[in-house]
CSV table of C-alpha atoms in Angstrom, one decimal:
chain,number,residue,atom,x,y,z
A,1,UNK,CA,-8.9,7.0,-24.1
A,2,UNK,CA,-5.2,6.4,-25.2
A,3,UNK,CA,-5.8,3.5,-27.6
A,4,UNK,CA,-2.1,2.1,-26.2
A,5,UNK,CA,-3.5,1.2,-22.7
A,6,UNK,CA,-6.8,-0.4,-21.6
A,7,UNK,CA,-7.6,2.4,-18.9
A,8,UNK,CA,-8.0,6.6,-18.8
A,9,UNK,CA,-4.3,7.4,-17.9
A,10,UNK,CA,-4.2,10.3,-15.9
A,11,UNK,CA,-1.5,12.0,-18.3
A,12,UNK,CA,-3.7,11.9,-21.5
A,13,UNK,CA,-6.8,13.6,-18.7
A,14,UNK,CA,-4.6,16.5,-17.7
A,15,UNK,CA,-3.7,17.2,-21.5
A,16,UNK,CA,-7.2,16.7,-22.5
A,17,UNK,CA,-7.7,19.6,-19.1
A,18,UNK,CA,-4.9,21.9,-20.0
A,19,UNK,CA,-3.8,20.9,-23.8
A,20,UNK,CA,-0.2,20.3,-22.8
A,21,UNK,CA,1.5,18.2,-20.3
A,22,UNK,CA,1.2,19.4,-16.5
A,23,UNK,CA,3.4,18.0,-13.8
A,24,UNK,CA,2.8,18.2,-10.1
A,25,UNK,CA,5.1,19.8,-7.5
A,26,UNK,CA,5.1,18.2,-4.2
A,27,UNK,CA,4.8,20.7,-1.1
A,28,UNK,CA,5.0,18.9,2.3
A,29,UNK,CA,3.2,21.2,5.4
A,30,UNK,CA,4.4,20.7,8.8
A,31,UNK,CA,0.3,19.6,9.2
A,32,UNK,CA,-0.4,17.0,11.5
A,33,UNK,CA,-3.5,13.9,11.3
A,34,UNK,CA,-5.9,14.0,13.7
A,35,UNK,CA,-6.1,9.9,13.5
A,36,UNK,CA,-2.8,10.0,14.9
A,37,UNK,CA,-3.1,12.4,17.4
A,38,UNK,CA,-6.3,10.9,19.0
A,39,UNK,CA,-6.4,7.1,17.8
A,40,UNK,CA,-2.7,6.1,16.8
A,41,UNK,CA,-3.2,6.7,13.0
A,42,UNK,CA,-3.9,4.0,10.5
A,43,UNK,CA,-2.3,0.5,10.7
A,44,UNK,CA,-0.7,0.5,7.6
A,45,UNK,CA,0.7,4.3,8.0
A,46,UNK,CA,4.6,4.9,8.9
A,47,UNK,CA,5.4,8.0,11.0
A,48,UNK,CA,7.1,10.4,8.3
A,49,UNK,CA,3.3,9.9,6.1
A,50,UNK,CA,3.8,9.4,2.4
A,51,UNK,CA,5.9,12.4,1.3
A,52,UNK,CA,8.9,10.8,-0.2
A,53,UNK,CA,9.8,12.8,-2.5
A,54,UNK,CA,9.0,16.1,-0.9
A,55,UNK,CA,11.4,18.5,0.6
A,56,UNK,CA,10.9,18.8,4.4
A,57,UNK,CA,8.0,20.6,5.6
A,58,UNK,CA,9.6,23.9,7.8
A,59,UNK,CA,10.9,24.9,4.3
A,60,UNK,CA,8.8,27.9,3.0
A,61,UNK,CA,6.2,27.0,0.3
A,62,UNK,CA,7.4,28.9,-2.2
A,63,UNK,CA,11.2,27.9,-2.0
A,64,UNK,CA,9.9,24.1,-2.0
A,65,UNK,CA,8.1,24.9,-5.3
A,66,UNK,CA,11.2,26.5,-6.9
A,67,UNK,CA,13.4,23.7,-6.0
A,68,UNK,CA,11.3,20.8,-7.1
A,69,UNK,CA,10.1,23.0,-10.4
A,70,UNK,CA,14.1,23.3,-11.7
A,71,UNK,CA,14.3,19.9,-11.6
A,72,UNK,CA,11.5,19.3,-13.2
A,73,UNK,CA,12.0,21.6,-16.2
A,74,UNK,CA,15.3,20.6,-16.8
A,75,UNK,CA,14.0,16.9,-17.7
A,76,UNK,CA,10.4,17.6,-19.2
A,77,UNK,CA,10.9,21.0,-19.9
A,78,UNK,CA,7.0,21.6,-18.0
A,79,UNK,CA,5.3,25.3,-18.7
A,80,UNK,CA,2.3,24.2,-16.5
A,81,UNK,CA,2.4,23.3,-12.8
A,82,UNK,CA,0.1,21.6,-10.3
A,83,UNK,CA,0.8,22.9,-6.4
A,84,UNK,CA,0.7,19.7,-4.9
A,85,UNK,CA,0.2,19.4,-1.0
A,86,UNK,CA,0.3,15.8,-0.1
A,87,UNK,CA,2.0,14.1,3.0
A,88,UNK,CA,-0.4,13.8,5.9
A,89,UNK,CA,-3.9,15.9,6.5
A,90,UNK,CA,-3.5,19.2,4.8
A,91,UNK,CA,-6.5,20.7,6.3
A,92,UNK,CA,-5.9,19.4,9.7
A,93,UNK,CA,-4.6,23.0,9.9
A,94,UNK,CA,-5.6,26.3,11.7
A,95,UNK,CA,-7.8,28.0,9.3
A,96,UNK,CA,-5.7,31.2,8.9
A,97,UNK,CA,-2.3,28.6,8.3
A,98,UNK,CA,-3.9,27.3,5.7
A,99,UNK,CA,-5.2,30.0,3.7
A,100,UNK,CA,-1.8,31.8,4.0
A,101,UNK,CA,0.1,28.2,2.5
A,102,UNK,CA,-2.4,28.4,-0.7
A,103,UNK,CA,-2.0,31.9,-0.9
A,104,UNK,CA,1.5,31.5,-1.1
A,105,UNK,CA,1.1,28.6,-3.7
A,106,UNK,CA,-1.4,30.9,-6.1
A,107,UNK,CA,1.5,33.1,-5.9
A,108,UNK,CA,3.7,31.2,-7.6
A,109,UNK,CA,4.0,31.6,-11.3
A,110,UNK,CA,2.6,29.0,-13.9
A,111,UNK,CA,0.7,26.8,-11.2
A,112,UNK,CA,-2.6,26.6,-13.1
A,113,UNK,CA,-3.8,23.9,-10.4
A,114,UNK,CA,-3.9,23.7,-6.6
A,115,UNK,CA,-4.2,19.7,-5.4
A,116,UNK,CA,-4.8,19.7,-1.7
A,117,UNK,CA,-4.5,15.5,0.2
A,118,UNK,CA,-6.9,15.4,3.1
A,119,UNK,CA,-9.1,12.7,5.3
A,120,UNK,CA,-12.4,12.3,4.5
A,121,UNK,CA,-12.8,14.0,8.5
A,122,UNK,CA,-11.0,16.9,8.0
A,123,UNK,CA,-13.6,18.2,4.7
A,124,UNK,CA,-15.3,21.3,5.9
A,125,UNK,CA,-17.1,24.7,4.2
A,126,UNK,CA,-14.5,27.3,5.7
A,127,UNK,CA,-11.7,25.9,4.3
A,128,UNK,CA,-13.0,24.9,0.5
A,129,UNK,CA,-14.5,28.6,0.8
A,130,UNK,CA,-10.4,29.3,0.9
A,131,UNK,CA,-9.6,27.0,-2.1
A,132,UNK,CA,-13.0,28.8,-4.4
A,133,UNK,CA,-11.8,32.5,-3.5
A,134,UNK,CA,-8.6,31.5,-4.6
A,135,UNK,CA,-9.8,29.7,-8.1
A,136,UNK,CA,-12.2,32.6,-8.2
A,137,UNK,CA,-9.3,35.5,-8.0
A,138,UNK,CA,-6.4,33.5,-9.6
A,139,UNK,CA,-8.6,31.4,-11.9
A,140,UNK,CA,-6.8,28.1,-10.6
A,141,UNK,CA,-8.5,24.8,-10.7
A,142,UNK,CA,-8.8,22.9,-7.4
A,143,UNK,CA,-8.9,19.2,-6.5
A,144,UNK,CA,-9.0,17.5,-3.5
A,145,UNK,CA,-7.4,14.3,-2.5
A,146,UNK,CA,-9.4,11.7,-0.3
A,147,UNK,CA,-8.2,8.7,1.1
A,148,UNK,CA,-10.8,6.0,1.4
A,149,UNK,CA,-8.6,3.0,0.3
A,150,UNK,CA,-11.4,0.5,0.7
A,151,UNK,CA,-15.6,0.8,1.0
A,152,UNK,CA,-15.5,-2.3,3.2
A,153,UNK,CA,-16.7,-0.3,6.9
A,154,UNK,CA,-15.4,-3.1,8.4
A,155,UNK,CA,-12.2,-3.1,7.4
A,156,UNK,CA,-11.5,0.6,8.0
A,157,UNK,CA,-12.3,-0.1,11.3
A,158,UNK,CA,-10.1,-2.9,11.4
A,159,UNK,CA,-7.3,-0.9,10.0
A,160,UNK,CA,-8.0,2.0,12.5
A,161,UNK,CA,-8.8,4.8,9.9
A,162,UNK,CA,-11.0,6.7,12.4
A,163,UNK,CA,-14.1,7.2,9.8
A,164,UNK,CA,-16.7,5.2,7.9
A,165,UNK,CA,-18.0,5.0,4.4
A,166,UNK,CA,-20.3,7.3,5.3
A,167,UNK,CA,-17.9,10.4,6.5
A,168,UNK,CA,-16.1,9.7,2.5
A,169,UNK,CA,-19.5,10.0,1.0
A,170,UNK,CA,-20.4,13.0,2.5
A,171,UNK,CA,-17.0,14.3,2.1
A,172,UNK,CA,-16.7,14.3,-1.8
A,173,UNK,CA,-20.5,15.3,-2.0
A,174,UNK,CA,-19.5,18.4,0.0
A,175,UNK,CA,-16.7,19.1,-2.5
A,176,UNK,CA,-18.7,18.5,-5.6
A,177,UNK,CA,-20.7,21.4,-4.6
A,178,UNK,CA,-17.8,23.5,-4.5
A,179,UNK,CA,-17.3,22.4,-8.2
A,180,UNK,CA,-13.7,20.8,-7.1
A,181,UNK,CA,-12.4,17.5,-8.2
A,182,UNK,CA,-11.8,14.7,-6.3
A,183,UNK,CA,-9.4,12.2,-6.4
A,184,UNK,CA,-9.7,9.2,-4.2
A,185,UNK,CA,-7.0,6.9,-3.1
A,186,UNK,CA,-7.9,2.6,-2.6
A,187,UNK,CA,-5.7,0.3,-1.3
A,188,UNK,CA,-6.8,-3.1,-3.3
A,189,UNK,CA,-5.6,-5.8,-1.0
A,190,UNK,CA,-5.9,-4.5,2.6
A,191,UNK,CA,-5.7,-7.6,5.0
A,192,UNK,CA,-9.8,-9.2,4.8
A,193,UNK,CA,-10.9,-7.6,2.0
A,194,UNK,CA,-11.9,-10.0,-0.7
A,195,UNK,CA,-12.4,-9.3,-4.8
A,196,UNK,CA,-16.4,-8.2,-3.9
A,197,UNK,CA,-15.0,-5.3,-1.5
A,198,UNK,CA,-12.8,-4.6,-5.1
A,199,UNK,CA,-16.0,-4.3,-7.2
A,200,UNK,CA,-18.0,-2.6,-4.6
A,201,UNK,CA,-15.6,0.1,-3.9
A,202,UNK,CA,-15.2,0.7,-8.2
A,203,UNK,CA,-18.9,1.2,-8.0
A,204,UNK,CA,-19.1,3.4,-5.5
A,205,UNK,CA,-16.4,5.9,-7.1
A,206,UNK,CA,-18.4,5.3,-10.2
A,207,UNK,CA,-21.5,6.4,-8.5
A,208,UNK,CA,-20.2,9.6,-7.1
A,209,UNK,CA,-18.6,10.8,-10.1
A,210,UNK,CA,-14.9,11.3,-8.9
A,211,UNK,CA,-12.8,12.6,-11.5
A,212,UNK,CA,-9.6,10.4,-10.4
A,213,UNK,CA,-7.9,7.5,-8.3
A,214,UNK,CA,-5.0,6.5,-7.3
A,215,UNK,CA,-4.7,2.9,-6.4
A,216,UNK,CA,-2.0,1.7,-3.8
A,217,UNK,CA,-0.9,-2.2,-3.8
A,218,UNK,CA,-0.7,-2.9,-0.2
A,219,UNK,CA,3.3,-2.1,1.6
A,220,UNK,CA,4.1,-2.8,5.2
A,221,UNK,CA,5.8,0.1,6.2
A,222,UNK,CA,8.3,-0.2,9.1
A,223,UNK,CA,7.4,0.6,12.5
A,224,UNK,CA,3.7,0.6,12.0
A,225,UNK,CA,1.0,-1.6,13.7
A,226,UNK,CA,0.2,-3.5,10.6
A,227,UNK,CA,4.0,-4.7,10.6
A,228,UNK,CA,4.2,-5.9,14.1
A,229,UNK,CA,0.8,-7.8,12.8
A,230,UNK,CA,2.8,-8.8,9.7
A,231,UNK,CA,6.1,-10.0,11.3
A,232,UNK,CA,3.8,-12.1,13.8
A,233,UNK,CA,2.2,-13.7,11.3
A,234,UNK,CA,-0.8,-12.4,11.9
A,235,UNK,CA,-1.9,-11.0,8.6
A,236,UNK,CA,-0.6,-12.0,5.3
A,237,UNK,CA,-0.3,-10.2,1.7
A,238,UNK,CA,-1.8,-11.4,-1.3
A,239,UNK,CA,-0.2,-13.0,-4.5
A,240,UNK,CA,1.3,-10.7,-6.8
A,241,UNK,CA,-0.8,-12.5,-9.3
A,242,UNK,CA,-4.2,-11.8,-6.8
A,243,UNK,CA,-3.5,-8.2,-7.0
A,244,UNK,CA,-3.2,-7.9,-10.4
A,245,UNK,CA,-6.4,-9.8,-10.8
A,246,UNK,CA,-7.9,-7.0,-8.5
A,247,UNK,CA,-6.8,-4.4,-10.6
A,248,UNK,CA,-8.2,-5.6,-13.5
A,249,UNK,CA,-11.6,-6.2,-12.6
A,250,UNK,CA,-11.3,-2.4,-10.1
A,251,UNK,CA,-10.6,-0.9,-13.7
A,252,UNK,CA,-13.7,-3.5,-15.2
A,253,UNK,CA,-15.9,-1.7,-13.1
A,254,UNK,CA,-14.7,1.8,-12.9
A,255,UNK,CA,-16.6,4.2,-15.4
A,256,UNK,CA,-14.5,4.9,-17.8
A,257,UNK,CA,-14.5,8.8,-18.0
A,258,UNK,CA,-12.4,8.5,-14.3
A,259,UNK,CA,-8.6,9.1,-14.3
A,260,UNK,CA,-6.5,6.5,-13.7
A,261,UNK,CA,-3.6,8.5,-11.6
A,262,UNK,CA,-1.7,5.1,-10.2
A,263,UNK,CA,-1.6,1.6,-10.3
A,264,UNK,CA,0.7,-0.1,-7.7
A,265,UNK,CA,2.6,2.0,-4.6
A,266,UNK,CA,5.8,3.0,-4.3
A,267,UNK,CA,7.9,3.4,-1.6
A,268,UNK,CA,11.8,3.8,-0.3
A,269,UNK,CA,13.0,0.3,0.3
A,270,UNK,CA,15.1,1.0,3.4
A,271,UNK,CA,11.2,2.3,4.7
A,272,UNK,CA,9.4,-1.0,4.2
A,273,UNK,CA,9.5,-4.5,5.2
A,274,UNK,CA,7.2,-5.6,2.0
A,275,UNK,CA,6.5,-3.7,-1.3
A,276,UNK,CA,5.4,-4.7,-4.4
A,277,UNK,CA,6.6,-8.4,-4.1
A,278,UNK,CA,9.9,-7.4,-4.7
A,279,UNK,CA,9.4,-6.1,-8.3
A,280,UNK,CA,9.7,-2.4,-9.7
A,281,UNK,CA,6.3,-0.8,-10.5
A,282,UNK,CA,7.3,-0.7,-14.1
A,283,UNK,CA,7.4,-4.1,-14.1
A,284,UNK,CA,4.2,-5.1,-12.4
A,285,UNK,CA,2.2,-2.9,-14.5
A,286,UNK,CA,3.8,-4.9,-17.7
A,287,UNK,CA,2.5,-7.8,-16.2
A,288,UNK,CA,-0.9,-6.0,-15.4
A,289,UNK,CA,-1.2,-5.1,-18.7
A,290,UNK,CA,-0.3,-8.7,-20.2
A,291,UNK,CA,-2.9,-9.7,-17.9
A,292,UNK,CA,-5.7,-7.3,-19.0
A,293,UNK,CA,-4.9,-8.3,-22.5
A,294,UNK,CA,-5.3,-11.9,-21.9
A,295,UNK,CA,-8.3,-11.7,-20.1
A,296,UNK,CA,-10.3,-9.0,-22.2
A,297,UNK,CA,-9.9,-6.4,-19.6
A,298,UNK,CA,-10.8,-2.6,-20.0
A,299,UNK,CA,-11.7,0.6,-17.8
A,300,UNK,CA,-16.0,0.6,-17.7
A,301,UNK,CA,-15.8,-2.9,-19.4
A,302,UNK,CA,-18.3,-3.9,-16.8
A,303,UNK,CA,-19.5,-0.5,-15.6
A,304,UNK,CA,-23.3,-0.8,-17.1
A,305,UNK,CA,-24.5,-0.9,-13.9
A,306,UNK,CA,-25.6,2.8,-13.1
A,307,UNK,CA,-28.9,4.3,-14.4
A,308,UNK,CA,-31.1,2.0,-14.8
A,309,UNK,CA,-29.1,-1.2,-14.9
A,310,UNK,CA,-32.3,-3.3,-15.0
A,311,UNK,CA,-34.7,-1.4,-16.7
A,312,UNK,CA,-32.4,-1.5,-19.9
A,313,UNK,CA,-32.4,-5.4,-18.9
A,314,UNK,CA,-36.0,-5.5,-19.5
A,315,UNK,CA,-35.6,-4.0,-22.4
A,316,UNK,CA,-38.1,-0.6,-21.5
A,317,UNK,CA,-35.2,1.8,-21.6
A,318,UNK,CA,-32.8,2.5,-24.6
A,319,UNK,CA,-30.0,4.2,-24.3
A,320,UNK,CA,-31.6,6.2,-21.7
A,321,UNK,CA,-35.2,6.9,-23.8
A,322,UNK,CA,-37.9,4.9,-23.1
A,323,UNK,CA,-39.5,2.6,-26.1
């Protein structure tokens, strides 16, 4: 772990992966949600998705990887790409559309990685047998990006996400066997959830071994349920200084061999009605990391609570040997 910062910074885990520094390449797919289609999407999600900063979606693959890849060697002069297909479901996709997209993206030279967003709904064997021919053939890594953002089941049916705990579970075990990563995006302060549903859901992750996460302060995106709820009064957002107090102790709990991809959320401001308490993301995690050093916080500070927790308690396990 970079001795600099008190978590596993995603950066230092793909150099550790590759030996250099690798930088994603957004591709947006004109691929729909089936939340939205049948149940009016999530409560918190705007229309357009989450796809900022990627070119629009009827482009061709490989011209959107070309464009985004100039820019990105001119100002970190990259050797090593990750195709990087993120806005909306990117599996909610006839089978055949999809494998011809990744195909496309394997095609393109010095993409080493393939990073495919999806719900934990939309994870099925006919479509990660497309993503292992391809690492098989083009000897590409794969990971897989699942949005969970909380482990409280009553919340996610609050905020409409259309599955449970139990579809995410099943979801990342079913691309573990695969021998894909998974990444898993939380939301820390979704409207209800208290510091317990923080811990609970940094156990979990722990539990099943994910290999990243991303974790997304809580916007109100415009024209979205959770805004109307918002602008009523009807829901509030946490302190600035609550979230960062969720952070720390998410990262207390999380084992410390998990990437740390992102910390707070980031989002056009003309798109949102709140954001990041009106501070830049730079700035907040400054202040999360004055906090975490004021408090004694670390990644896996308080993550001895896998294998045998309680036998090592009572003193009949060592290290994982008996004595």
């Amino acid at each position: 772990m970079d001795r600099k910062l008190p978590y596993y910074p995603y950066s230092e885990y793909l150099k550790n992966k590759y030996g250099e520094k690798v930088y994603k390449l957004p591709v947006n797919l004109p691929a729909g949600c089936p939340n939205r289609t049948e149940k009016g999407g999530c409560a918190f999600c705007a229309e357009k998705g989450t796809g900022f900063e990627a070119l629009n979606s009827h482009i061709p693959v490989r011209e959107q990887l070309s464009h985004t890849r100039r820019h990105i060697e001119q100002r970190y002069h990259a050797h090593k790409f990750i195709a990087y297909f993120q806005n909306y479901t990117n599996t909610f996709l006839p089978l055949t559309r999809f494998q011809s997209y990744m195909e496309e993206a394997a095609e393109f030279p010095d993409i080493v990685e393939i990073a495919v967003s999806t719900r934990p709904d939309c994870i099925s064997g006919e479509y990660l047998e497309v993503l292992a021919s391809l690492a098989g053939r083009k000897g590409l890594r794969i990971t897989v990006e699942l949005g969970l953002q909380t482990c409280n089941y009553h919340t996610l049916e609050r905020m409409n996400r259309g599955h449970t705990l139990a579809e995410f579970i099943d979801a990342v075990l079913t691309v573990q066997r695969y021998g894909f990563e998974v990444c898993t995006h939380v939301i820390l302060n979704l409207p209800e959830d208290e510091l317990a549903d923080v811990v609970e859901t940094a156990k979990v992750l722990s539990s099943l071994k994910v290999h990243a996460v991303k974790l997304h302060s809580l916007y109100i995106a415009r024209n979205t349920p959770l805004c109307d709820a918002y602008e009523a009064g009807r829901v509030s957002v946490c302190s600035k200084e609550e979230y960062l107090k969720r952070a720390a102790v998410f990262l207390d709990h999380l084992y410390p061999g998990i990437a740390v991809e992102r910390l707070f959320s980031r989002i056009p401001k003309e798109d949102s009605v709140f954001c990041n308490w009106g501070c830049s993301w730079w700035k907040l995690l400054n202040e999360l990391l004055e906090y975490m050093d004021k408090n004694g916080n670390y990644q896996g500070r308080k993550a001895g609570y896998l294998n045998g927790a309680a036998l090592r308690k009572a003193g009949f396990i060592k290290d994982g040997s008996y004595i």
